[in-house]
Amino acid sequence: MSPLSGTVLGAAGVVASPAMWAAVTGTLPLDVALTRYLIAAIGCWVALSVVVELVVPGGAAAADRSEDPSGGASEEHSGPESLDQPGGSPEGQGAVHGG
């Protein structure tokens, strides 16, 4: 799991939100709040990486493939052949005609 993924940064934001709020209200210096966010981000990255290794079969590599929009599929088309082929017609493909 990438340390800069949205899941890690979002979890760190939740964990460090009290420090961030204190920085907004002025009761905590900004550098301290950002240091706490950085520590929370590292901790969340480690924790989420461990959870992914334990829960996802195949570990982080499988989790990274599952986030791939192509699903790890190759460029080849493995579905049914197109009806737009030369010499092919929908009539020969079991199409239902009205009337």
mmCIF file of C-alpha atoms in Angstrom:
data_model
loop_
_atom_site.group_PDB
_atom_site.id
_atom_site.type_symbol
_atom_site.label_atom_id
_atom_site.label_comp_id
_atom_site.label_asym_id
_atom_site.label_seq_id
_atom_site.Cartn_x
_atom_site.Cartn_y
_atom_site.Cartn_z
ATOM 1 C CA MET A 1 0.000 0.000 0.000
ATOM 2 C CA SER A 2 1.348 3.382 -0.974
ATOM 3 C CA PRO A 3 2.068 5.799 1.881
ATOM 4 C CA LEU A 4 0.529 8.580 -0.216
ATOM 5 C CA SER A 5 -2.716 6.756 -1.003
ATOM 6 C CA GLY A 6 -5.996 8.401 -0.139
ATOM 7 C CA THR A 7 -6.796 5.695 2.391
ATOM 8 C CA VAL A 8 -3.613 6.312 4.379
ATOM 9 C CA LEU A 9 -3.847 10.103 4.247
ATOM 10 C CA GLY A 10 -7.548 10.042 5.146
ATOM 11 C CA ALA A 11 -6.976 7.718 8.104
ATOM 12 C CA ALA A 12 -4.132 9.935 9.287
ATOM 13 C CA GLY A 13 -6.431 12.949 9.020
ATOM 14 C CA VAL A 14 -8.988 11.232 11.228
ATOM 15 C CA VAL A 15 -6.365 10.188 13.771
ATOM 16 C CA ALA A 16 -4.720 13.629 13.852
ATOM 17 C CA SER A 17 -7.943 15.660 13.658
ATOM 18 C CA PRO A 18 -7.839 16.774 17.325
ATOM 19 C CA ALA A 19 -4.363 18.212 16.768
ATOM 20 C CA MET A 20 -5.456 19.879 13.536
ATOM 21 C CA TRP A 21 -8.481 21.412 15.237
ATOM 22 C CA ALA A 22 -6.292 22.693 18.048
ATOM 23 C CA ALA A 23 -4.025 24.293 15.442
ATOM 24 C CA VAL A 24 -7.028 25.958 13.793
ATOM 25 C CA THR A 25 -8.289 27.353 17.090
ATOM 26 C CA GLY A 26 -4.791 28.529 18.011
ATOM 27 C CA THR A 27 -4.286 26.382 21.115
ATOM 28 C CA LEU A 28 -1.534 24.312 19.453
ATOM 29 C CA PRO A 29 1.280 25.588 17.240
ATOM 30 C CA LEU A 30 0.949 24.593 13.575
ATOM 31 C CA ASP A 31 4.345 22.862 13.451
ATOM 32 C CA VAL A 32 3.362 20.591 16.343
ATOM 33 C CA ALA A 33 0.041 19.746 14.670
ATOM 34 C CA LEU A 34 1.781 18.934 11.379
ATOM 35 C CA THR A 35 4.335 16.790 13.205
ATOM 36 C CA ARG A 36 1.485 14.868 14.812
ATOM 37 C CA TYR A 37 -0.142 14.428 11.395
ATOM 38 C CA LEU A 38 3.128 13.087 9.957
ATOM 39 C CA ILE A 39 3.495 10.614 12.821
ATOM 40 C CA ALA A 40 -0.152 9.576 12.395
ATOM 41 C CA ALA A 41 0.381 9.100 8.648
ATOM 42 C CA ILE A 42 3.371 6.830 9.231
ATOM 43 C CA GLY A 43 1.484 4.863 11.881
ATOM 44 C CA CYS A 44 -1.604 4.483 9.667
ATOM 45 C CA TRP A 45 0.532 3.398 6.723
ATOM 46 C CA VAL A 46 2.212 0.690 8.805
ATOM 47 C CA ALA A 47 -1.077 -0.452 10.367
ATOM 48 C CA LEU A 48 -2.988 -0.564 7.078
ATOM 49 C CA SER A 49 -0.110 -2.367 5.345
ATOM 50 C CA VAL A 50 -0.145 -5.035 8.046
ATOM 51 C CA VAL A 51 -3.930 -5.403 7.745
ATOM 52 C CA VAL A 52 -3.698 -5.743 3.950
ATOM 53 C CA GLU A 53 -0.996 -8.411 4.281
ATOM 54 C CA LEU A 54 -3.121 -10.369 6.751
ATOM 55 C CA VAL A 55 -6.516 -10.020 5.082
ATOM 56 C CA VAL A 56 -5.941 -9.920 1.307
ATOM 57 C CA PRO A 57 -4.874 -13.231 -0.241
ATOM 58 C CA GLY A 58 -1.555 -12.621 -1.979
ATOM 59 C CA GLY A 59 -0.737 -9.548 0.094
ATOM 60 C CA ALA A 60 -0.191 -5.997 -1.087
ATOM 61 C CA ALA A 61 0.563 -7.005 -4.675
ATOM 62 C CA ALA A 62 -2.938 -8.452 -5.010
ATOM 63 C CA ALA A 63 -4.441 -5.352 -3.414
ATOM 64 C CA ASP A 64 -2.590 -3.118 -5.879
ATOM 65 C CA ARG A 65 -3.883 -5.200 -8.794
ATOM 66 C CA SER A 66 -7.444 -4.936 -7.487
ATOM 67 C CA GLU A 67 -7.171 -1.126 -7.568
ATOM 68 C CA ASP A 68 -6.071 -1.305 -11.242
ATOM 69 C CA PRO A 69 -9.030 -0.185 -13.382
ATOM 70 C CA SER A 70 -8.226 -2.782 -16.035
ATOM 71 C CA GLY A 71 -8.242 -5.483 -13.371
ATOM 72 C CA GLY A 72 -4.863 -6.691 -14.586
ATOM 73 C CA ALA A 73 -6.433 -7.863 -17.840
ATOM 74 C CA SER A 74 -4.344 -7.928 -20.958
ATOM 75 C CA GLU A 75 -5.116 -6.054 -24.142
ATOM 76 C CA GLU A 76 -6.589 -9.153 -25.776
ATOM 77 C CA HIS A 77 -10.362 -9.426 -26.072
ATOM 78 C CA SER A 78 -11.648 -12.684 -24.676
ATOM 79 C CA GLY A 79 -15.387 -12.081 -25.085
ATOM 80 C CA PRO A 80 -17.767 -13.225 -27.846
ATOM 81 C CA GLU A 81 -16.936 -12.242 -31.390
ATOM 82 C CA SER A 82 -18.404 -9.032 -32.749
ATOM 83 C CA LEU A 83 -21.408 -9.100 -35.074
ATOM 84 C CA ASP A 84 -19.761 -6.417 -37.204
ATOM 85 C CA GLN A 85 -17.380 -8.877 -38.849
ATOM 86 C CA PRO A 86 -17.415 -9.116 -42.630
ATOM 87 C CA GLY A 87 -19.868 -11.749 -43.767
ATOM 88 C CA GLY A 88 -21.490 -11.979 -40.361
ATOM 89 C CA SER A 89 -25.075 -11.064 -39.791
ATOM 90 C CA PRO A 90 -27.273 -10.841 -36.725
ATOM 91 C CA GLU A 91 -29.735 -13.301 -38.345
ATOM 92 C CA GLY A 92 -27.235 -16.102 -38.048
ATOM 93 C CA GLN A 93 -26.618 -15.287 -34.393
ATOM 94 C CA GLY A 94 -30.059 -16.242 -33.119
ATOM 95 C CA ALA A 95 -31.564 -12.769 -33.367
ATOM 96 C CA VAL A 96 -35.319 -12.560 -32.931
ATOM 97 C CA HIS A 97 -37.205 -10.833 -35.754
ATOM 98 C CA GLY A 98 -40.613 -9.313 -35.405
ATOM 99 C CA GLY A 99 -43.522 -10.450 -37.621
#
